[in-house]
Short mmCIF file of C-alpha atoms and ligand atoms in Angstrom, two decimals:
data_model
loop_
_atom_site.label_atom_id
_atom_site.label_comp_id
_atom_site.label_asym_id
_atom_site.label_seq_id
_atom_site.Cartn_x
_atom_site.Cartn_y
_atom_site.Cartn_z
CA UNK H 1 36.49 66.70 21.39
CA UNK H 2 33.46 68.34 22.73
CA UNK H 3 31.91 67.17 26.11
CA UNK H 4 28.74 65.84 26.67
CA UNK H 5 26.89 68.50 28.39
CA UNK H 6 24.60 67.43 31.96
CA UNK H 7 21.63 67.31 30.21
CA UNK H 8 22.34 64.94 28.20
CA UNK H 9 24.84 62.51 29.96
CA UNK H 10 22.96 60.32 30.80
CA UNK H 11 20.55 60.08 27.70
CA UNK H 12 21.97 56.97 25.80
CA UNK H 13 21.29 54.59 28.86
CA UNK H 14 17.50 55.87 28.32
CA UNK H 15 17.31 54.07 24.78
CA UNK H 16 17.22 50.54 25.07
CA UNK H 17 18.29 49.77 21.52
CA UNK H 18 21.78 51.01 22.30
CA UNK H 19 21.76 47.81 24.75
CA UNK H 20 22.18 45.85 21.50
CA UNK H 21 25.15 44.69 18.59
CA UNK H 22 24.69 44.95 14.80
CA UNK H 23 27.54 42.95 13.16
CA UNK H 24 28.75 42.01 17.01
CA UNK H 25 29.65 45.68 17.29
CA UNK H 26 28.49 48.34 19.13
CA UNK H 27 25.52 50.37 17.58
CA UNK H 28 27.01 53.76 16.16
CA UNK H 29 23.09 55.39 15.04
CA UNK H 30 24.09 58.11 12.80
CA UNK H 31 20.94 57.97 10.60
CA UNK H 32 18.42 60.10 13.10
CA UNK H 33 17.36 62.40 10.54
CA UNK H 34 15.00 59.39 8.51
CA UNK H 35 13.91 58.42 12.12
CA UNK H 36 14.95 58.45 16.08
CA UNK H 37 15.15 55.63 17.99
CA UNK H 38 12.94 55.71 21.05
CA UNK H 39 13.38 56.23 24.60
CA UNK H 40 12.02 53.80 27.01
CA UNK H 41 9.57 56.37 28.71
CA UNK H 42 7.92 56.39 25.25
CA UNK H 43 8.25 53.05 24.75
CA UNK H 44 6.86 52.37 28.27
CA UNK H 45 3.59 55.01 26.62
CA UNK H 46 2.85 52.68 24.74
CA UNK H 47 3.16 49.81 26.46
CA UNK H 48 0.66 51.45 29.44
CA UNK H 49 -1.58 52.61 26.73
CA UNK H 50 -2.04 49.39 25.48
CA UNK H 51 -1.90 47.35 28.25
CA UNK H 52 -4.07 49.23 30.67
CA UNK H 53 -5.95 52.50 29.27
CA UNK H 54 -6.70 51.31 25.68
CA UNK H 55 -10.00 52.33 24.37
CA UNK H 56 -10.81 54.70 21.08
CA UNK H 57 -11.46 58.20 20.92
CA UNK H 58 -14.26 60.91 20.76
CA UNK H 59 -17.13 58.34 20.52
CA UNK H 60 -18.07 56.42 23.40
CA UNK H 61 -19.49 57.33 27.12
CA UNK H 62 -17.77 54.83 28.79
CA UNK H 63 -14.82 55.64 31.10
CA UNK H 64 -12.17 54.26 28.93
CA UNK H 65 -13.20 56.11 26.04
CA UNK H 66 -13.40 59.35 28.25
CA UNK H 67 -9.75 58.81 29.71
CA UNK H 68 -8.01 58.22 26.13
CA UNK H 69 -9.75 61.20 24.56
CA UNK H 70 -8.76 63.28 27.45
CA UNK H 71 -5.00 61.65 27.00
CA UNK H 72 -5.52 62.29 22.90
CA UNK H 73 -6.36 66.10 23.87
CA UNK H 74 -3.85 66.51 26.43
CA UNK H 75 -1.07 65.34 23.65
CA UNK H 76 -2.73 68.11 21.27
CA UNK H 77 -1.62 70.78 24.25
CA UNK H 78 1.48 69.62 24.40
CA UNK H 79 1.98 69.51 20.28
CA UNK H 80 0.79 73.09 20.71
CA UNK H 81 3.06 74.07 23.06
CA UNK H 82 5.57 72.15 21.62
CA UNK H 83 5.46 74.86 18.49
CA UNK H 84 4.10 77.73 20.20
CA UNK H 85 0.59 77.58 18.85
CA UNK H 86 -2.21 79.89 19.83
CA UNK H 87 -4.53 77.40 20.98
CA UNK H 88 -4.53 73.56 21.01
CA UNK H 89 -7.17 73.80 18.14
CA UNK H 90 -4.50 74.71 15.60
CA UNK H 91 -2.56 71.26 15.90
CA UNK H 92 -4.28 68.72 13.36
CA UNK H 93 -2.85 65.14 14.43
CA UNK H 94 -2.27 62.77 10.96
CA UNK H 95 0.70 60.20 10.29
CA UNK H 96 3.94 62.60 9.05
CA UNK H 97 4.80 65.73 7.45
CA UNK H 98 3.89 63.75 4.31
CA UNK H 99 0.48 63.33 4.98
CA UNK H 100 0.71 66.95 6.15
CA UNK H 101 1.90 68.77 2.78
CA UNK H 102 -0.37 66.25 0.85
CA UNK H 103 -3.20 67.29 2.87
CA UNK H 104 -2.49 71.28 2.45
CA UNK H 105 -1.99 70.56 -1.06
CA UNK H 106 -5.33 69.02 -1.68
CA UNK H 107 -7.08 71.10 0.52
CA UNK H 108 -5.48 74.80 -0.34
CA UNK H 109 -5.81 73.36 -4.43
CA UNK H 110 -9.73 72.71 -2.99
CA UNK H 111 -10.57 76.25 -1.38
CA UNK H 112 -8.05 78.89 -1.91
CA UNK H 113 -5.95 77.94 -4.90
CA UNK H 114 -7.38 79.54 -8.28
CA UNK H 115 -5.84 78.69 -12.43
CA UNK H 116 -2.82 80.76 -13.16
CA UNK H 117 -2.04 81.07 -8.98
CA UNK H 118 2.25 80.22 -8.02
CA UNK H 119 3.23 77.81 -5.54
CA UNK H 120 6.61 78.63 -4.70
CA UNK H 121 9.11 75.64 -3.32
CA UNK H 122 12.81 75.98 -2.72
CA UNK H 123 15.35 73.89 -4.69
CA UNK H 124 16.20 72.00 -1.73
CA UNK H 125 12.94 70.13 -1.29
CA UNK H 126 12.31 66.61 -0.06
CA UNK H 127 10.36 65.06 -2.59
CA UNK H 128 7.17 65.25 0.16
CA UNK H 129 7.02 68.68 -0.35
CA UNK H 130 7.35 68.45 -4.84
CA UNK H 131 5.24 65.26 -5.11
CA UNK H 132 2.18 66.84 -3.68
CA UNK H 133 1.98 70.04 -5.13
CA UNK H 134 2.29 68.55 -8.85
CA UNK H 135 -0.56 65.98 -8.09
CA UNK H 136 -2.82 69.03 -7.96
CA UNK H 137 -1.11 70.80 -10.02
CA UNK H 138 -3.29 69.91 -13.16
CA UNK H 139 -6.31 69.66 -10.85
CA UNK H 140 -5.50 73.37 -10.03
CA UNK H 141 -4.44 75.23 -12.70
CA UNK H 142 -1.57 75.74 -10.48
CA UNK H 143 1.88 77.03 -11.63
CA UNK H 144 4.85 75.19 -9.69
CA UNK H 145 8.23 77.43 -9.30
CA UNK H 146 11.50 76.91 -7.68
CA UNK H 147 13.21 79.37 -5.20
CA UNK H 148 17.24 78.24 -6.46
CA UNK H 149 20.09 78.01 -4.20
CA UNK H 150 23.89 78.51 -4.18
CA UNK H 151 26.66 76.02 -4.29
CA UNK H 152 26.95 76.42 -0.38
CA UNK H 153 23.11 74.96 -0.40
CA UNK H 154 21.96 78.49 0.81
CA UNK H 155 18.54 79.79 -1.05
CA UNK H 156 19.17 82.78 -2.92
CA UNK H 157 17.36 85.28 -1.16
CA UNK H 158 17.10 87.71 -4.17
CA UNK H 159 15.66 85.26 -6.71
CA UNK H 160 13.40 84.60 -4.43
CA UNK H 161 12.61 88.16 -3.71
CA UNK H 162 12.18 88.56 -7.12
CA UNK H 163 9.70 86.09 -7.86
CA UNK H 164 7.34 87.57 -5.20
CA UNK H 165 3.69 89.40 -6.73
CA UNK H 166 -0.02 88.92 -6.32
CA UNK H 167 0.51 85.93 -8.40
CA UNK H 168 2.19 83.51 -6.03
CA UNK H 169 -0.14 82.05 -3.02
CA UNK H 170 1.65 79.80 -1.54
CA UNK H 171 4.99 79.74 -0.63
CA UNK H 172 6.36 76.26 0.65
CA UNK H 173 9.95 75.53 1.99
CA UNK H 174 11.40 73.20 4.60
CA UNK H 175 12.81 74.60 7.92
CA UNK H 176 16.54 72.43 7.68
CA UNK H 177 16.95 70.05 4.70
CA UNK H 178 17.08 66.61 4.87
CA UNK H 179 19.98 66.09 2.54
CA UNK H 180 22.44 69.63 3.37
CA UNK H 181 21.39 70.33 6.95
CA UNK H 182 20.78 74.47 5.68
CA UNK H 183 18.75 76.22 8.04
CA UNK H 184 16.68 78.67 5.95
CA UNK H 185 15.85 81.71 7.63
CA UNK H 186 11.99 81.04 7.51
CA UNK H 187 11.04 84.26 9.46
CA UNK H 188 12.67 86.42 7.06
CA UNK H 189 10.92 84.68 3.83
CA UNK H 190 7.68 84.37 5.96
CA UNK H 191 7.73 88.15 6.20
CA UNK H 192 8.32 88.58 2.39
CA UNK H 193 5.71 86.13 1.50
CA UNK H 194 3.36 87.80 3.62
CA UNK H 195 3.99 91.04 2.06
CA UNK H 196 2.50 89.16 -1.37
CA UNK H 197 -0.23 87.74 0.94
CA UNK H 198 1.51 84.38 0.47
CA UNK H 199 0.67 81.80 2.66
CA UNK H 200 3.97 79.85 4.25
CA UNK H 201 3.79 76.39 4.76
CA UNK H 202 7.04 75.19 6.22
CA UNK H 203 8.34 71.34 6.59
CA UNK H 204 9.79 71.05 9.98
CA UNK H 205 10.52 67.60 9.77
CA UNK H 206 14.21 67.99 10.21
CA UNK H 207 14.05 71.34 12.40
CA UNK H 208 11.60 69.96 15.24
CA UNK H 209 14.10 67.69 16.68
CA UNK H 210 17.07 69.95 16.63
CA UNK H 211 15.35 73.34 17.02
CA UNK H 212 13.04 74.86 19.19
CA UNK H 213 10.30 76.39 17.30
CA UNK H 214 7.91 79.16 17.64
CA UNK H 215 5.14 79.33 14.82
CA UNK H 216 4.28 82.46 16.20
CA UNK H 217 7.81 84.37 16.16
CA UNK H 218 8.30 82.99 12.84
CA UNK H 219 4.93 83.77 11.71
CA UNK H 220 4.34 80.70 9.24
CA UNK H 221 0.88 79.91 8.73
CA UNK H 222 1.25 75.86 8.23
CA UNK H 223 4.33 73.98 10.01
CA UNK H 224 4.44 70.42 9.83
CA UNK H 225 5.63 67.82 11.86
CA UNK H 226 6.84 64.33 12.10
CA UNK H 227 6.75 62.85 15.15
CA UNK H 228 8.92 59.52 14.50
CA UNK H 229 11.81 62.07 14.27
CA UNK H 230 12.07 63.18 17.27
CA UNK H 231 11.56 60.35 19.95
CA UNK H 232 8.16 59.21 19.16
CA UNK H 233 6.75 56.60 17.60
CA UNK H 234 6.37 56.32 14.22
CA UNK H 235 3.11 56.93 12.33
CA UNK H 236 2.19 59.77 14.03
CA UNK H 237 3.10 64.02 13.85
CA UNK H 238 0.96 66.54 12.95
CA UNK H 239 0.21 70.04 10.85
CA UNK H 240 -0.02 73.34 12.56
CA UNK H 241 -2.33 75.97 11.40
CA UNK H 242 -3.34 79.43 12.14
CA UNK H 243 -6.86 78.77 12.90
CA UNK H 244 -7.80 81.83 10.67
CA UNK H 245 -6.28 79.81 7.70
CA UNK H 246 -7.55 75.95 8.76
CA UNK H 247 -11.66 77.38 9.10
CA UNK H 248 -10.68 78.57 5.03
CA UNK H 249 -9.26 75.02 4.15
CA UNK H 250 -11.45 72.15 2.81
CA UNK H 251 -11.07 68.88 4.17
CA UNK H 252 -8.90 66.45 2.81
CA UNK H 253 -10.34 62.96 3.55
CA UNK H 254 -14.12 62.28 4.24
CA UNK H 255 -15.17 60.11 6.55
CA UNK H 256 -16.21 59.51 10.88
CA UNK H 257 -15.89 61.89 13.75
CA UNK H 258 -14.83 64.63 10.42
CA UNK H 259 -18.40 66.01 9.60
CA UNK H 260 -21.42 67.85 11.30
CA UNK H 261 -24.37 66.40 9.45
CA UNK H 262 -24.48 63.95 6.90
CA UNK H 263 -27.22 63.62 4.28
CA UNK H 264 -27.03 61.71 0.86
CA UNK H 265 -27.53 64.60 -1.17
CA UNK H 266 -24.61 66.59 0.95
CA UNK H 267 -22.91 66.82 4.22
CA UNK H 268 -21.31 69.63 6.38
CA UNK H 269 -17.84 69.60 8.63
CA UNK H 270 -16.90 69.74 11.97
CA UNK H 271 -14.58 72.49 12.57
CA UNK H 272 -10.99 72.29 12.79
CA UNK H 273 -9.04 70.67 13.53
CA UNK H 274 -11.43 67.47 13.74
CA UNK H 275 -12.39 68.43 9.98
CA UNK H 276 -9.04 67.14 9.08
CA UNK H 277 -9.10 64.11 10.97
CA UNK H 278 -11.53 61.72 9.49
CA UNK H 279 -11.38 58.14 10.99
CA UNK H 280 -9.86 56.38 13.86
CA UNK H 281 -6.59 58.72 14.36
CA UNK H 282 -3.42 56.51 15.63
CA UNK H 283 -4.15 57.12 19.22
CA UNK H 284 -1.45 55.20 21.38
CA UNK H 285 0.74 56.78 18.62
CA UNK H 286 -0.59 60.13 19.16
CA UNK H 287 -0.16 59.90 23.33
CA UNK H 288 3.31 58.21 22.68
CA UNK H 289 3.90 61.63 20.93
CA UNK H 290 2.75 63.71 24.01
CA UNK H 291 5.50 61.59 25.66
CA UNK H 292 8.19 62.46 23.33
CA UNK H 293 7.20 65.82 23.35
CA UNK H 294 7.94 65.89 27.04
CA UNK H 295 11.14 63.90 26.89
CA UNK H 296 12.59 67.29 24.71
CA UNK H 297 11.14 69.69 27.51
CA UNK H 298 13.30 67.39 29.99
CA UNK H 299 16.29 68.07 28.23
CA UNK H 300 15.63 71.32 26.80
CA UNK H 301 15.37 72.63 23.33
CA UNK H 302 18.10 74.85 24.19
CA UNK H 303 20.66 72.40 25.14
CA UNK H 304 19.54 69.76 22.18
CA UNK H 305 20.46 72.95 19.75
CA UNK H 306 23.60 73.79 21.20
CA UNK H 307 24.76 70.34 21.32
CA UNK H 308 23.61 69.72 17.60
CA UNK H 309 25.61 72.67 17.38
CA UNK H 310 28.64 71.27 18.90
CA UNK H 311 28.52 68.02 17.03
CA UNK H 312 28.51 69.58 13.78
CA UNK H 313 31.89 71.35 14.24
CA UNK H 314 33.06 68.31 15.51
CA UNK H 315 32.13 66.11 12.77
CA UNK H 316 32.87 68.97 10.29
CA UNK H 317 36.64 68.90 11.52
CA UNK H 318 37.19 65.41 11.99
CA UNK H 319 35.97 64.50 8.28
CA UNK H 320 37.79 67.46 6.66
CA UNK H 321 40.56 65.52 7.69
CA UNK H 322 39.70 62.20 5.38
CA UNK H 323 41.44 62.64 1.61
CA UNK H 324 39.16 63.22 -1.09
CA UNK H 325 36.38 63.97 1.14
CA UNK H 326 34.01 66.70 0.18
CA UNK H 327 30.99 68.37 1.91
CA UNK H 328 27.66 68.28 0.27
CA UNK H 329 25.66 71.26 1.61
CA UNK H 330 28.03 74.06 3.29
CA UNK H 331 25.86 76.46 4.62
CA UNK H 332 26.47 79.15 7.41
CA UNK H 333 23.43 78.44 8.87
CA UNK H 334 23.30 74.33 9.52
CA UNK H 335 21.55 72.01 12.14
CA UNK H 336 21.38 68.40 12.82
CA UNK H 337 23.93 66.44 9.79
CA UNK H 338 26.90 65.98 7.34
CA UNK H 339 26.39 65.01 3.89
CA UNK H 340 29.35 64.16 2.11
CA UNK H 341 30.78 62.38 -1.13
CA UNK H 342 34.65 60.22 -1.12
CA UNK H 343 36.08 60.28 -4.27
CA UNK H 344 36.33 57.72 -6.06
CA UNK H 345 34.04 55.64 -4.00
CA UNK H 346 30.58 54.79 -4.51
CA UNK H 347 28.44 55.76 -1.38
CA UNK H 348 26.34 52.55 -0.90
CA UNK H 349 29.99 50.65 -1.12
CA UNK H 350 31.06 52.51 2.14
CA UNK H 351 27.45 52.63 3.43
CA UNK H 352 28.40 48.48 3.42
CA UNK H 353 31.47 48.63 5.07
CA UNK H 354 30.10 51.23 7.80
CA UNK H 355 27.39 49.28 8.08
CA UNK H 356 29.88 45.80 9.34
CA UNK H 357 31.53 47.87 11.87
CA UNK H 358 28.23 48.60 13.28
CA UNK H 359 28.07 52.01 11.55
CA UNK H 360 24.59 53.10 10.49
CA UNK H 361 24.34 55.96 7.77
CA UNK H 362 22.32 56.62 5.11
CA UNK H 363 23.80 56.33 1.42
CA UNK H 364 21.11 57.88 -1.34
CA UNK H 365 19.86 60.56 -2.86
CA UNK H 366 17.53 60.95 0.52
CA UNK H 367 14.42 62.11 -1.88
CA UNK H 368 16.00 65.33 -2.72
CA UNK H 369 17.06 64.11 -6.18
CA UNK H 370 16.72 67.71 -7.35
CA UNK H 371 19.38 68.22 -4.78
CA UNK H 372 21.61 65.63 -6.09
CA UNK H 373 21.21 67.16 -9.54
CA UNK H 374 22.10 70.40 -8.81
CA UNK H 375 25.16 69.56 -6.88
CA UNK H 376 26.26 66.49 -9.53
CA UNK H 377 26.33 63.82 -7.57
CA UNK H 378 23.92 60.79 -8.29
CA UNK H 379 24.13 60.14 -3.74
CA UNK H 380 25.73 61.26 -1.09
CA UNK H 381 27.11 59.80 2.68
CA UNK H 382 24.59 60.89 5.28
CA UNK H 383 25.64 60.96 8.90
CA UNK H 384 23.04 62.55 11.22
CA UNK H 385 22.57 62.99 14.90
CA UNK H 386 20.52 63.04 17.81
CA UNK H 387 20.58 63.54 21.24
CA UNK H 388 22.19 60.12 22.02
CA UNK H 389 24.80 61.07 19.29
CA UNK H 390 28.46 61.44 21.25
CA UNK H 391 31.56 62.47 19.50
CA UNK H 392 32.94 58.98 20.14
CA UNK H 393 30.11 57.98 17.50
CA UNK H 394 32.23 60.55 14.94
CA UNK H 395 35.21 58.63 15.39
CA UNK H 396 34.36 55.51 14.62
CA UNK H 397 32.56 56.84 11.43
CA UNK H 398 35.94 58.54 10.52
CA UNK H 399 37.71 55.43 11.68
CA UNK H 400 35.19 53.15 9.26
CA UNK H 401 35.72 55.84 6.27
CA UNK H 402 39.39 55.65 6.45
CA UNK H 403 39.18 51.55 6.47
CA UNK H 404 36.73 51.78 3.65
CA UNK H 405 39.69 53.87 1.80
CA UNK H 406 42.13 50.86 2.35
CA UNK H 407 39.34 48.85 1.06
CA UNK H 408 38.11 50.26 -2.10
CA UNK H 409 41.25 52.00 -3.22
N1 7TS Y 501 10.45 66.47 4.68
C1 7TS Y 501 11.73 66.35 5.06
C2 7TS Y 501 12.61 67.56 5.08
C3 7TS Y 501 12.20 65.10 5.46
O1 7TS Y 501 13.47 64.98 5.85
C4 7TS Y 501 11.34 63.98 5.43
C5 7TS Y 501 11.83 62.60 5.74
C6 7TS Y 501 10.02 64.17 5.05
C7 7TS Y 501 9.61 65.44 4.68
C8 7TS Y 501 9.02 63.08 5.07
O2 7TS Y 501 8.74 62.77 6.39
P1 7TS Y 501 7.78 61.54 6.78
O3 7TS Y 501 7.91 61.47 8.25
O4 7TS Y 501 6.42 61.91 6.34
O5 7TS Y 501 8.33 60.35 6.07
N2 7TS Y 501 13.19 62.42 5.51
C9 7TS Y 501 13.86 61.26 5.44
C10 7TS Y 501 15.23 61.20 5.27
O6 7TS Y 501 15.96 62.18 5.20
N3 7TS Y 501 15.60 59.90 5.23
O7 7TS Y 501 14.51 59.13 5.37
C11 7TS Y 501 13.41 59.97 5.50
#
C-alpha cells in the first residue's frame, strides 16, 4: 500500500464534507473526475467574498467595485500562471470547458473556419468537445473527422499523421479522457498540427487537476479549463488563448462590458479577453477559483502527479485481483482514474450497492458514448481520485465490489 506523502497528509481534514456519513458510513469520494469537493479555504472565498467584499466588476467607481475587479484580475494572474500563459490577457474566464469548446467552435466557425475546412477530434472525446463542433458544422461548411484509437485507448499516432494537409484547421483533442484516464501526448500532436498550420485546441478538464501544465511547452493554442474540477467552485474555469489567435476570433455572445462602441446600425469589440466575456461574469466564483488555484501551488503540482501516479498502480493491482474484472482504457500513459466493467453485472447495479456502503462512483457511459461503442460496452465502473483520495478509499471499493459479487451472482 502506498503512503501518503507530507504534502498531502493532512489534506482530507481540509475538506469539510469528509466530516459527514452517506448511508451512516464513511464518505469514500471516488467520483473527482465529474467534480472535486472543496476545501474550506475556498469555501471560506466565498464566504468573505460574499459576506464582506461583494460588489460587481469593471463598472463602477466606488471602492467596492474597485477591490473586486482588482480580486477578479488578480484570479486571471493566477489562471495564467496556473497554465503558463504569456500574459494574464490570454485567460478568458466563462463557466467550464463546455462553454469553452462551444465558444471556440462558434467563434473559429465565425472568423477563421472556411466550407470544405477539417476539424479533427480524437475518438476518445467527451461529448463537449463532438456536440459543439457539429452545431456549426452545417453553419460552416465544416468537415468533422475522427483521429481512432487502439484497444489499449491509445490514439493511433499514424492515422492521425496521415490525416494531416492544408485541409484540416483545427485540430481538437482532450489532454486525459474522462472515461480511460489516456494521457495523449499533446506536445507531440501540437507539433504535427502545427506543421499543417492547424490550430490545437486541447480539453484539459481532466489533466488540470492531476497535471501540471504548461501551454507554452506544449505549444497548444486554446486549453480549456474547468475550474469545479479541481477545488473550486463550480460554474466557473476558463479558455486559454495565444493572444495572436484570440485578437483573430469573433466573439461568441454579445452583450455589456464585451464591446467598444455600440451603434444601432453596428457595434465594435473590446479586445480580448473582455470580447469574450459579455455580461456579469460569476465573480465570487471566479476569485473562489484564484483560491483553488493556490490551494494546488500549496501542495504542488508535482506531488499531486506523483501521487495520482501512485494511486493508479495501487488501484490497478488491487482490482486486477476481483474475478471477471476487466479494465476499460489501458494505456501506458494514464492519470487520475480506473474504468472498469464486472462480468456479468450491470454497472448501475454495483454503482447501488457501492453507493450503501458509502461508496461514490460513477456508473455510465460518462458522455463518451463513442467510447463505449468502440470498446462494446453500453457503461462502465468509474472510480476516480483526488488529492484527498487514500489507498484505504481503494479498499473499501474492492471490498464493496467483491460484496456486490456475493450479491448479484
Ligand atoms: N471534457 C472532459 C474531458 C470532461 O471530463 C468533462 C466533464 C467536460 C469536458 C465537461 O466539463 P464541464 O465542466 O464543462 O461540465 N466530465 C464529466 C465526467 O467525466 N463526469 O461528469 C462530468
Amino acid at each position: 500500500m502506498p503512503v501518503v506523502p507530507e504534502s498531502l497528509r493532512d489534506i482530507r481534514a481540509q475538506f469539510p464534507i469528509f466530516a459527514r456519513t452517506v448511508h451512516d458510513q464513511p464518505l469514500v469520494y471516488l467520483d473527482t473526475a465529474a467534480t472535486s469537493q472543496k476545501p474550506a479555504r475556498v469555501i471560506e472565498r466565498l464566504r468573505k467574498f460574499y459576506s464582506d467584499e461583494y460588489g460587481t466588476v469593471r463598472r463602477g467607481s466606488y471602492l467596492l467595485c474597485q477591490q473586486s475587479t482588482a480580486m477578479f484580475e488578480c484570479a486571471r494572474k493566477k489562471a495564467a500562471s496556473f497554465v503558463n500563459a504569456e500574459r494574464p490577457e490570454e485567460i478568458v474566464f466563462l463557466r467550464g470547458v463546455t462553454e469553452a469548446i462551444n465558444l471556440a467552435a462558434v467563434s473559429l466557425a465565425r472568423s477563421i473556419l472556411k466550407p470544405g475546412d477539417e476539424v479533427l477530434v480524437s475518438a476518445m472525446e467527451h461529448h463537449a468537445n463532438i456536440v459543439p463542433w457539429q452545431l456549426v458544422r452545417d453553419m460552416a461548411g465544416i468537415h468533422i473527422r475522427v483521429i481512432p484509437m487502439n484497444d489499449k485507448g491509445e490514439l493511433c499516432l499514424d492515422a492521425y499523421e496521415a490525416m494531416l494537409s492544408e485541409r484540416v484547421k483545427v485540430v481538437a483533442l482532450n489532454h486525459v479522457a474522462n472515461s480511460l484516464g489516456t494521457i495523449n501526448p499533446i506536445k507531440q500532436i501540437t507539433a504535427l498540427a502545427h506543421g499543417v498550420g492547424a490550430i490545437v485546441l486541447v480539453d484539459g478538464a481532466q489533466s488540470a487537476p492531476h497535471l501540471k501544465i504548461d501551454v507554452r511547452d506544449l505549444d497548444c493554442d486554446l486549453y480549456a479549463v474547468s475550474g469545479h474540477k479541481m477545488y473550486g467552485p463550480s460554474g466557473a474555469g476558463f479558455l486559454y488563448g495565444r493572444y495572436s489567435l484570440l485578437e483573430r476570433m469573433a466573439p461568441y455572445q454579445g452583450g455589456g462590458e464585451m464591446i467598444d462602441r455600440v451603434e444601432f446600425s453596428e457595434s465594435t469589440f473590446e479586445d480580448p479577453p473582455y470580447r469574450f466575456e459579455a455580461g456579469t461574469p460569476p465573480i465570487a466564483e471566479v476569485i473562489g477559483l484564484g483560491e483553488a488555484i493556490d490551494f494546488l501551488h500549496d501542495i504542488g503540482l508535482e506531488a499531486i502527479e506523483a501521487w495520482d501516479q501512485a494511486l493508479l498502480a495501487y488501484a490497478t493491482a488491487r482490482l486486477s485481483a476481483i474475478p471477471g474484472l476487466r479494465f476499460v482504457g489501458e494505456a501506458e500513459a494514464r492519470s487520475g482514474l480506473v474504468a472498469f466493467t464486472i462480468d456479468g453485472m450491470h454497472p448501475f447495479d454495483v454503482a447501488s450497492i457501492l453507493d450503501r456502503k458509502g461508496v461514490a462512483v460513477r456508473a455510465g457511459h460518462h458522455c463518451a458514448q463513442p467510447v463505449m461503442r468502440h470498446f462494446d460496452v453500453p457503461a462502465t465502473l468509474r472510480a476516480s481520485f483526488g488529492v484527498y483520495t487514500v489507498p484505504e478509499d481503494i479498499d473499501t471499493l474492492a471490498a464493496g465490489l467483491e460484496l456486490a459479487r456475493d450479491m448479484l451472482s
